[in-house]
CSV table of C-alpha atoms in Angstrom, one decimal:
chain,number,residue,atom,x,y,z
Q,12,UNK,CA,-62.2,-95.9,-121.2
Q,13,UNK,CA,-58.6,-96.1,-120.2
Q,14,UNK,CA,-57.0,-93.5,-120.8
Q,15,UNK,CA,-53.4,-92.7,-121.9
Q,16,UNK,CA,-52.0,-91.8,-119.0
Q,17,UNK,CA,-53.8,-94.7,-117.0
Q,18,UNK,CA,-51.9,-97.5,-119.7
Q,19,UNK,CA,-49.0,-96.1,-119.3
Q,20,UNK,CA,-48.7,-96.7,-115.7
Q,21,UNK,CA,-50.3,-100.3,-116.1
Q,22,UNK,CA,-47.4,-100.8,-118.8
Q,23,UNK,CA,-45.0,-99.3,-116.2
Q,24,UNK,CA,-46.5,-101.4,-113.5
Q,25,UNK,CA,-46.8,-105.0,-114.9
Q,26,UNK,CA,-43.5,-104.5,-116.6
Q,27,UNK,CA,-41.1,-103.8,-113.3
Q,28,UNK,CA,-42.4,-107.2,-111.6
Q,29,UNK,CA,-42.9,-109.8,-115.0
Q,30,UNK,CA,-39.5,-108.3,-116.8
Q,31,UNK,CA,-41.7,-109.3,-120.4
Q,32,UNK,CA,-43.2,-106.6,-122.7
Q,33,UNK,CA,-46.9,-105.4,-122.5
Q,34,UNK,CA,-49.3,-103.4,-124.5
Q,35,UNK,CA,-52.5,-102.3,-123.5
Q,36,UNK,CA,-54.6,-101.2,-126.1
Q,37,UNK,CA,-58.5,-99.3,-127.0
Q,38,UNK,CA,-61.2,-101.1,-127.7
Q,39,UNK,CA,-60.4,-100.3,-131.7
Q,40,UNK,CA,-57.0,-101.8,-131.4
Q,41,UNK,CA,-55.2,-99.0,-130.7
Q,42,UNK,CA,-52.1,-99.4,-128.7
Q,43,UNK,CA,-52.3,-96.6,-126.2
Q,44,UNK,CA,-48.7,-97.4,-124.3
Q,45,UNK,CA,-46.1,-100.1,-124.7
Q,46,UNK,CA,-42.9,-101.0,-123.5
Q,47,UNK,CA,-41.8,-101.1,-127.4
Q,48,UNK,CA,-42.6,-96.7,-127.5
Q,49,UNK,CA,-42.3,-97.6,-131.5
Q,50,UNK,CA,-45.8,-99.7,-131.5
Q,51,UNK,CA,-47.9,-96.8,-129.4
Q,52,UNK,CA,-50.5,-95.2,-131.6
Q,53,UNK,CA,-50.3,-98.2,-133.7
Q,54,UNK,CA,-53.4,-101.1,-134.9
Q,55,UNK,CA,-53.0,-104.4,-132.8
Q,56,UNK,CA,-54.4,-106.6,-135.0
Q,57,UNK,CA,-55.4,-109.3,-131.9
Q,58,UNK,CA,-57.0,-106.6,-129.9
Q,59,UNK,CA,-59.3,-106.0,-132.4
Q,60,UNK,CA,-60.4,-109.1,-132.7
Q,61,UNK,CA,-60.3,-109.9,-128.9
Q,62,UNK,CA,-62.4,-106.7,-128.6
Q,63,UNK,CA,-64.8,-108.8,-131.1
Q,64,UNK,CA,-65.4,-111.5,-129.7
Q,65,UNK,CA,-64.4,-110.9,-126.2
Q,66,UNK,CA,-61.8,-113.9,-125.0
Q,67,UNK,CA,-58.6,-114.6,-124.8
Q,68,UNK,CA,-56.3,-115.0,-127.8
Q,69,UNK,CA,-53.0,-116.5,-128.3
Q,70,UNK,CA,-50.9,-115.7,-131.0
Q,71,UNK,CA,-48.5,-118.3,-131.6
Q,72,UNK,CA,-45.7,-119.0,-134.2
Q,73,UNK,CA,-48.1,-120.5,-136.4
Q,74,UNK,CA,-50.7,-118.3,-136.6
Q,75,UNK,CA,-48.8,-115.3,-136.4
Q,76,UNK,CA,-49.4,-114.9,-140.2
Q,77,UNK,CA,-52.7,-113.7,-139.7
Q,78,UNK,CA,-51.8,-111.2,-137.7
Q,79,UNK,CA,-48.7,-109.4,-139.6
Q,80,UNK,CA,-47.7,-106.5,-136.9
Q,81,UNK,CA,-48.0,-108.3,-134.0
Q,82,UNK,CA,-46.1,-110.4,-132.0
Q,83,UNK,CA,-46.2,-113.9,-130.7
Q,84,UNK,CA,-48.2,-113.7,-126.9
Q,85,UNK,CA,-51.2,-113.9,-124.6
Q,86,UNK,CA,-54.0,-110.8,-125.6
Q,87,UNK,CA,-56.7,-110.4,-123.0
Q,88,UNK,CA,-60.0,-108.5,-122.2
Q,89,UNK,CA,-60.1,-105.8,-120.0
Q,90,UNK,CA,-63.1,-105.3,-118.5
Q,91,UNK,CA,-65.1,-103.2,-115.7
Q,92,UNK,CA,-68.3,-103.4,-114.4
Q,93,UNK,CA,-68.8,-105.7,-117.1
Q,94,UNK,CA,-68.2,-103.8,-119.5
Q,95,UNK,CA,-64.9,-104.2,-122.1
Q,96,UNK,CA,-63.3,-101.1,-121.7
Q,97,UNK,CA,-59.5,-102.3,-123.0
Q,98,UNK,CA,-57.2,-104.9,-123.7
Q,99,UNK,CA,-53.9,-106.5,-122.4
Q,100,UNK,CA,-51.1,-108.4,-124.6
Q,101,UNK,CA,-48.3,-109.7,-122.9
Q,102,UNK,CA,-45.3,-110.5,-125.3
Q,103,UNK,CA,-43.8,-113.7,-125.4
Q,104,UNK,CA,-44.4,-117.6,-126.3
Q,105,UNK,CA,-48.0,-118.3,-124.5
Q,106,UNK,CA,-47.2,-121.8,-122.9
Q,107,UNK,CA,-44.7,-120.2,-121.4
Q,108,UNK,CA,-47.0,-116.9,-119.8
Q,109,UNK,CA,-50.3,-118.9,-119.9
Q,110,UNK,CA,-50.2,-119.1,-115.7
Q,111,UNK,CA,-49.4,-115.5,-115.4
Q,112,UNK,CA,-51.5,-113.9,-118.0
Q,113,UNK,CA,-54.8,-114.4,-116.0
Q,114,UNK,CA,-53.0,-113.1,-112.9
Q,115,UNK,CA,-52.1,-109.9,-115.2
Q,116,UNK,CA,-55.6,-109.8,-116.4
Q,117,UNK,CA,-57.1,-109.8,-112.9
Q,118,UNK,CA,-54.5,-106.9,-111.6
Q,119,UNK,CA,-54.9,-104.9,-114.7
Q,120,UNK,CA,-59.0,-104.9,-113.7
Q,121,UNK,CA,-58.3,-104.0,-110.0
Q,122,UNK,CA,-55.9,-100.9,-111.4
Q,123,UNK,CA,-58.8,-99.7,-114.1
Q,124,UNK,CA,-61.3,-100.1,-111.2
Q,125,UNK,CA,-59.5,-98.1,-108.8
Q,126,UNK,CA,-59.1,-95.8,-111.4
Q,127,UNK,CA,-62.2,-95.2,-113.3
Q,128,UNK,CA,-64.0,-95.6,-109.7
Q,129,UNK,CA,-61.7,-92.4,-108.4
Q,130,UNK,CA,-62.7,-90.8,-111.8
Q,131,UNK,CA,-66.1,-91.2,-111.6
Q,132,UNK,CA,-66.2,-89.4,-107.8
Q,133,UNK,CA,-64.0,-86.8,-108.9
Q,134,UNK,CA,-66.6,-85.9,-111.3
Q,135,UNK,CA,-69.7,-86.1,-109.1
Q,136,UNK,CA,-68.2,-84.0,-106.8
Q,137,UNK,CA,-66.7,-81.2,-109.2
Q,138,UNK,CA,-70.7,-81.5,-110.6
Q,139,UNK,CA,-72.1,-81.2,-106.8
Q,140,UNK,CA,-69.6,-78.3,-106.5
Q,141,UNK,CA,-71.2,-76.5,-109.3
Q,142,UNK,CA,-74.6,-77.3,-108.2
Q,143,UNK,CA,-73.5,-75.7,-104.6
Q,144,UNK,CA,-72.2,-72.6,-106.3
Q,145,UNK,CA,-75.5,-72.1,-108.1
Q,146,UNK,CA,-77.5,-72.7,-105.0
Q,147,UNK,CA,-74.5,-70.0,-103.0
Q,148,UNK,CA,-75.8,-67.3,-105.5
Q,149,UNK,CA,-79.2,-66.7,-104.1
Q,150,UNK,CA,-80.3,-65.9,-107.5
Q,151,UNK,CA,-83.7,-67.9,-109.2
Q,152,UNK,CA,-82.5,-71.0,-110.3
Q,153,UNK,CA,-82.7,-72.2,-113.9
Q,154,UNK,CA,-83.8,-75.4,-115.7
Q,155,UNK,CA,-80.7,-76.3,-116.0
Q,156,UNK,CA,-79.6,-75.9,-112.3
Q,157,UNK,CA,-82.7,-78.5,-112.0
Q,158,UNK,CA,-81.6,-80.9,-114.2
Q,159,UNK,CA,-78.0,-81.0,-113.0
Q,160,UNK,CA,-79.1,-81.6,-109.3
Q,161,UNK,CA,-81.3,-84.9,-110.6
Q,162,UNK,CA,-78.4,-86.1,-112.9
Q,163,UNK,CA,-76.4,-86.1,-109.6
Q,164,UNK,CA,-79.8,-87.9,-107.5
Q,165,UNK,CA,-80.2,-84.9,-104.9
Q,166,UNK,CA,-83.2,-85.2,-103.7
Q,167,UNK,CA,-85.3,-81.5,-104.2
Q,168,UNK,CA,-87.4,-81.9,-100.7
Q,169,UNK,CA,-87.2,-80.2,-97.6
Q,170,UNK,CA,-85.8,-79.6,-94.7
Q,171,UNK,CA,-82.6,-78.9,-96.2
Q,172,UNK,CA,-79.8,-78.7,-94.0
Q,173,UNK,CA,-76.4,-77.0,-94.5
Q,174,UNK,CA,-72.9,-77.6,-92.6
Q,175,UNK,CA,-69.6,-76.9,-92.6
Q,176,UNK,CA,-66.2,-77.4,-92.0
Q,177,UNK,CA,-62.7,-76.2,-92.2
Q,178,UNK,CA,-60.4,-78.8,-93.9
Q,179,UNK,CA,-57.0,-78.5,-95.4
Q,180,UNK,CA,-57.0,-79.6,-99.0
Q,181,UNK,CA,-53.4,-80.1,-98.9
Q,182,UNK,CA,-53.7,-82.6,-95.5
Q,183,UNK,CA,-52.9,-86.2,-96.5
Q,184,UNK,CA,-55.9,-87.0,-95.0
Q,185,UNK,CA,-58.6,-85.3,-97.4
Q,186,UNK,CA,-59.3,-88.0,-99.3
Q,187,UNK,CA,-60.2,-90.0,-96.9
Q,188,UNK,CA,-62.6,-87.0,-94.8
Q,189,UNK,CA,-64.1,-86.6,-97.9
Q,190,UNK,CA,-64.6,-90.5,-98.9
Q,191,UNK,CA,-65.8,-91.1,-95.3
Q,192,UNK,CA,-68.4,-88.3,-95.5
Q,193,UNK,CA,-70.0,-89.8,-98.7
Q,194,UNK,CA,-69.8,-93.2,-97.3
Q,195,UNK,CA,-71.1,-92.4,-94.3
Q,196,UNK,CA,-74.7,-90.9,-96.0
Q,197,UNK,CA,-74.5,-92.9,-98.7
Q,198,UNK,CA,-78.3,-93.9,-98.6
Q,199,UNK,CA,-79.3,-90.1,-97.4
Q,200,UNK,CA,-79.6,-87.2,-100.3
Q,201,UNK,CA,-76.1,-85.3,-99.9
Q,202,UNK,CA,-74.4,-82.6,-101.6
Q,203,UNK,CA,-70.3,-83.0,-100.4
Q,204,UNK,CA,-67.3,-80.9,-101.8
Q,205,UNK,CA,-65.3,-77.8,-101.6
Q,206,UNK,CA,-66.2,-74.1,-101.6
Q,207,UNK,CA,-64.2,-71.4,-101.1
Q,208,UNK,CA,-60.2,-71.9,-99.3
Q,209,UNK,CA,-60.4,-74.4,-96.7
Q,210,UNK,CA,-64.4,-74.2,-96.6
Q,211,UNK,CA,-66.2,-77.5,-97.1
Q,212,UNK,CA,-70.0,-77.9,-97.7
Q,213,UNK,CA,-72.7,-80.7,-96.6
Q,214,UNK,CA,-75.9,-80.2,-97.7
Q,215,UNK,CA,-78.5,-82.8,-96.3
Q,216,UNK,CA,-82.2,-83.0,-97.7
Q,217,UNK,CA,-84.9,-85.2,-96.7
Q,218,UNK,CA,-84.0,-85.9,-93.4
Q,219,UNK,CA,-86.5,-85.5,-90.0
Q,220,UNK,CA,-85.1,-83.0,-87.7
Q,221,UNK,CA,-84.3,-86.1,-84.6
Q,222,UNK,CA,-82.4,-88.7,-87.5
Q,223,UNK,CA,-80.6,-85.3,-88.9
Q,224,UNK,CA,-78.8,-85.0,-85.3
Q,225,UNK,CA,-78.4,-88.4,-84.3
Q,226,UNK,CA,-76.5,-88.8,-88.2
Q,227,UNK,CA,-74.4,-85.4,-87.2
Q,228,UNK,CA,-73.8,-86.5,-83.5
Q,229,UNK,CA,-72.3,-89.6,-85.2
Q,230,UNK,CA,-70.7,-88.2,-87.7
Q,231,UNK,CA,-69.1,-85.7,-85.7
Q,232,UNK,CA,-67.2,-88.8,-83.7
Q,233,UNK,CA,-66.0,-90.3,-86.7
Q,234,UNK,CA,-64.2,-87.3,-87.8
Q,235,UNK,CA,-62.8,-86.1,-84.5
Q,236,UNK,CA,-59.9,-88.2,-85.3
Q,237,UNK,CA,-59.1,-86.0,-88.4
Q,238,UNK,CA,-59.1,-82.9,-86.2
Q,239,UNK,CA,-61.7,-80.9,-88.3
Q,240,UNK,CA,-64.1,-79.9,-86.1
Q,241,UNK,CA,-66.4,-78.6,-85.1
Q,242,UNK,CA,-68.9,-78.2,-87.4
Q,243,UNK,CA,-71.2,-75.7,-88.1
Q,244,UNK,CA,-74.8,-76.2,-88.8
Q,245,UNK,CA,-77.1,-73.5,-90.2
Q,246,UNK,CA,-80.8,-72.5,-89.7
Q,247,UNK,CA,-83.0,-75.4,-91.2
Q,248,UNK,CA,-83.9,-74.4,-94.9
Q,249,UNK,CA,-87.4,-75.2,-96.2
Q,250,UNK,CA,-87.3,-74.9,-99.6
Q,251,UNK,CA,-84.1,-75.2,-101.9
Q,252,UNK,CA,-83.9,-71.6,-102.5
Q,253,UNK,CA,-83.3,-71.0,-98.9
Q,254,UNK,CA,-80.1,-73.0,-99.4
Q,255,UNK,CA,-77.4,-69.8,-99.3
Q,256,UNK,CA,-78.7,-68.5,-96.2
Q,257,UNK,CA,-78.8,-72.1,-94.5
Q,258,UNK,CA,-75.0,-72.1,-95.2
Q,259,UNK,CA,-74.4,-68.4,-94.6
Q,260,UNK,CA,-75.4,-69.3,-91.0
Q,261,UNK,CA,-73.2,-72.4,-90.7
Q,262,UNK,CA,-70.3,-70.6,-91.1
Q,263,UNK,CA,-71.6,-68.1,-88.8
Q,264,UNK,CA,-72.0,-71.1,-85.9
Q,265,UNK,CA,-68.6,-72.0,-86.5
Q,266,UNK,CA,-67.6,-68.4,-86.7
Q,267,UNK,CA,-68.5,-67.8,-82.9
Q,268,UNK,CA,-68.9,-71.2,-81.3
Q,269,UNK,CA,-66.4,-72.2,-78.7
Q,270,UNK,CA,-63.6,-74.2,-80.1
Q,271,UNK,CA,-64.4,-77.5,-77.7
Q,272,UNK,CA,-67.4,-78.0,-79.0
Q,273,UNK,CA,-68.1,-81.2,-81.8
Q,274,UNK,CA,-71.0,-79.4,-83.6
Q,275,UNK,CA,-72.2,-75.4,-83.2
Q,276,UNK,CA,-75.7,-75.0,-84.1
Q,277,UNK,CA,-76.7,-71.3,-85.0
Q,278,UNK,CA,-79.3,-71.0,-83.1
Q,279,UNK,CA,-76.9,-71.5,-80.1
Q,280,UNK,CA,-75.2,-68.5,-80.9
Q,281,UNK,CA,-77.6,-66.6,-83.0
Q,282,UNK,CA,-77.8,-64.0,-80.4
Q,283,UNK,CA,-73.8,-63.3,-79.9
Q,284,UNK,CA,-73.7,-62.9,-83.4
Q,285,UNK,CA,-76.2,-60.3,-84.0
Q,286,UNK,CA,-74.4,-58.6,-81.6
Q,287,UNK,CA,-70.9,-58.7,-82.7
Q,288,UNK,CA,-72.7,-57.3,-85.9
Q,289,UNK,CA,-73.0,-54.5,-84.3
Q,290,UNK,CA,-69.8,-53.9,-82.7
Q,291,UNK,CA,-70.2,-50.6,-82.1
Q,292,UNK,CA,-68.0,-47.9,-79.9
Q,293,UNK,CA,-70.9,-47.8,-77.1
Q,294,UNK,CA,-70.7,-51.6,-76.8
Q,295,UNK,CA,-67.0,-51.7,-76.5
Q,296,UNK,CA,-67.2,-48.9,-73.5
Q,297,UNK,CA,-69.8,-50.5,-72.4
Q,298,UNK,CA,-67.8,-54.4,-72.3
Q,299,UNK,CA,-65.3,-52.2,-70.4
Q,300,UNK,CA,-67.1,-50.5,-68.0
Q,301,UNK,CA,-68.6,-53.8,-66.8
Q,302,UNK,CA,-65.8,-56.5,-67.2
Q,303,UNK,CA,-62.5,-53.9,-66.7
Q,304,UNK,CA,-62.1,-54.7,-63.2
Q,305,UNK,CA,-62.1,-58.4,-64.0
Q,306,UNK,CA,-59.3,-60.7,-64.0
Q,307,UNK,CA,-58.5,-64.0,-66.4
Q,308,UNK,CA,-59.1,-65.9,-64.0
Q,309,UNK,CA,-62.5,-64.2,-63.0
Q,310,UNK,CA,-63.8,-63.7,-66.6
Q,311,UNK,CA,-63.3,-67.7,-67.0
Q,312,UNK,CA,-64.9,-68.5,-63.5
Q,313,UNK,CA,-68.1,-66.1,-64.6
Q,314,UNK,CA,-68.0,-67.7,-68.1
Q,315,UNK,CA,-68.4,-71.0,-66.9
Q,316,UNK,CA,-70.4,-70.1,-64.6
Q,317,UNK,CA,-73.0,-69.0,-66.8
Q,318,UNK,CA,-72.5,-71.9,-69.3
Q,319,UNK,CA,-73.5,-73.9,-66.7
Q,320,UNK,CA,-77.0,-71.7,-66.3
Q,321,UNK,CA,-76.0,-70.4,-62.9
Q,322,UNK,CA,-75.6,-73.8,-61.0
Q,323,UNK,CA,-73.3,-73.7,-58.2
Q,324,UNK,CA,-72.4,-77.4,-57.8
Q,325,UNK,CA,-72.2,-78.1,-61.4
Q,326,UNK,CA,-69.6,-74.8,-61.8
Q,327,UNK,CA,-67.5,-75.8,-59.1
Q,328,UNK,CA,-66.6,-79.6,-60.5
Q,329,UNK,CA,-66.2,-78.4,-63.9
Q,330,UNK,CA,-63.6,-76.2,-62.7
Q,331,UNK,CA,-62.6,-78.3,-60.3
Q,332,UNK,CA,-63.1,-76.4,-57.5
Q,333,UNK,CA,-64.7,-76.2,-54.0
Q,334,UNK,CA,-68.3,-74.5,-53.8
Q,335,UNK,CA,-67.1,-72.3,-51.1
Q,336,UNK,CA,-64.4,-70.9,-53.5
Q,337,UNK,CA,-67.0,-70.6,-56.4
Q,338,UNK,CA,-69.2,-68.4,-54.4
Q,339,UNK,CA,-66.1,-66.2,-53.1
Q,340,UNK,CA,-65.2,-65.4,-56.8
Q,341,UNK,CA,-68.8,-65.0,-57.3
Q,342,UNK,CA,-69.4,-62.5,-55.4
Q,343,UNK,CA,-65.9,-61.1,-56.0
Q,344,UNK,CA,-66.9,-60.4,-59.5
Q,345,UNK,CA,-70.3,-58.7,-58.2
Q,346,UNK,CA,-68.3,-56.3,-56.1
Q,347,UNK,CA,-66.1,-55.0,-58.9
Q,348,UNK,CA,-68.9,-55.5,-61.5
Q,349,UNK,CA,-71.9,-53.9,-59.3
Q,350,UNK,CA,-73.5,-56.9,-60.6
Q,351,UNK,CA,-74.6,-60.1,-59.1
Q,352,UNK,CA,-74.0,-63.1,-61.1
Q,353,UNK,CA,-76.3,-65.4,-59.2
Q,354,UNK,CA,-78.8,-62.9,-59.9
Q,355,UNK,CA,-81.0,-63.8,-63.1
Q,356,UNK,CA,-80.9,-60.3,-64.4
Q,357,UNK,CA,-77.7,-58.8,-63.5
Q,358,UNK,CA,-77.0,-62.5,-64.9
Q,359,UNK,CA,-78.2,-61.2,-68.3
Q,360,UNK,CA,-76.0,-57.7,-68.4
Q,361,UNK,CA,-72.9,-59.8,-67.3
Q,362,UNK,CA,-73.3,-62.3,-70.5
Q,363,UNK,CA,-74.3,-59.3,-72.7
Q,364,UNK,CA,-71.0,-58.1,-72.0
Q,365,UNK,CA,-68.9,-61.5,-72.0
Q,366,UNK,CA,-70.4,-62.0,-75.6
Q,367,UNK,CA,-69.1,-58.5,-76.4
Q,368,UNK,CA,-65.3,-59.3,-76.0
Q,369,UNK,CA,-63.0,-60.3,-78.3
Q,370,UNK,CA,-63.9,-64.1,-79.3
Q,371,UNK,CA,-60.2,-65.2,-78.2
Q,372,UNK,CA,-60.6,-63.4,-74.8
Q,373,UNK,CA,-63.8,-64.8,-74.0
Q,374,UNK,CA,-63.1,-68.5,-75.2
């Protein structure tokens, strides 16, 4: 149905262009909005007939006695998805405004369509957010929650993939981002919405893992222009009751992932996150003992060398330095730390020390 707010917008925008009085009526004939404010909330007899017949009605000087409280004009039905949702009336001599009446009807239906589609989308998203909050509680799900899940069309079928994005709800592109995600996954079972602060969730069910990874890779490319990456991807949940665990691990992935990655999977940072949870005094002492002699350039070199799986050529190309320069730096790291980064066992110790550094320094 047309709301009073929407009716006022239609009247204001239409009268601004036509310079004629416009009335917007409910299907029961009550005037919701009008250029003549004294007529608001009264019954428009012509609108009642239009609502019954779903046809255009002309009120002229000759037949206006049949509609005592109305004025000459054209009254037209307003449809949304083939359902009558209201009536719009244009005051004036019907023979003079006949040419513009159809255009006004079409324009009004477009405004109604846009408003109701947005309203439906917002309602569905709010339902999704309510369901997601229940899933995040970790408590046994009540029957009513399963009913809501079915109502919003989410398929309770494993596996479940939980993701997290950080999006500012005040940004100009906010709605475009969420609508873009919904549109991209329109043929899949998905929940999308706001959770806490800037946290936004994406929950997908029933996809085969390889297909899921392809879709997320393509989505990250589409979202790149909005500067909302990376996407944190949690561990796969094998039942809907485990979704809260999957989402928490998606948050962990986002927290500990490198900022230059478009997608961060929890499995890639799991070990590092475990080390950070046990950030004891002893761990700090260990890190200081191993790495305190390295300057920023050597720390960066060490991290990149390990990121490149100890491949000398690949690392040199990444750092845009000569292989001999890289070899010299690695030798220097070995001398300063006592651990040779080209030796696997020593590299493990150096990697753990790097993981225990402050994330901002590491990155």
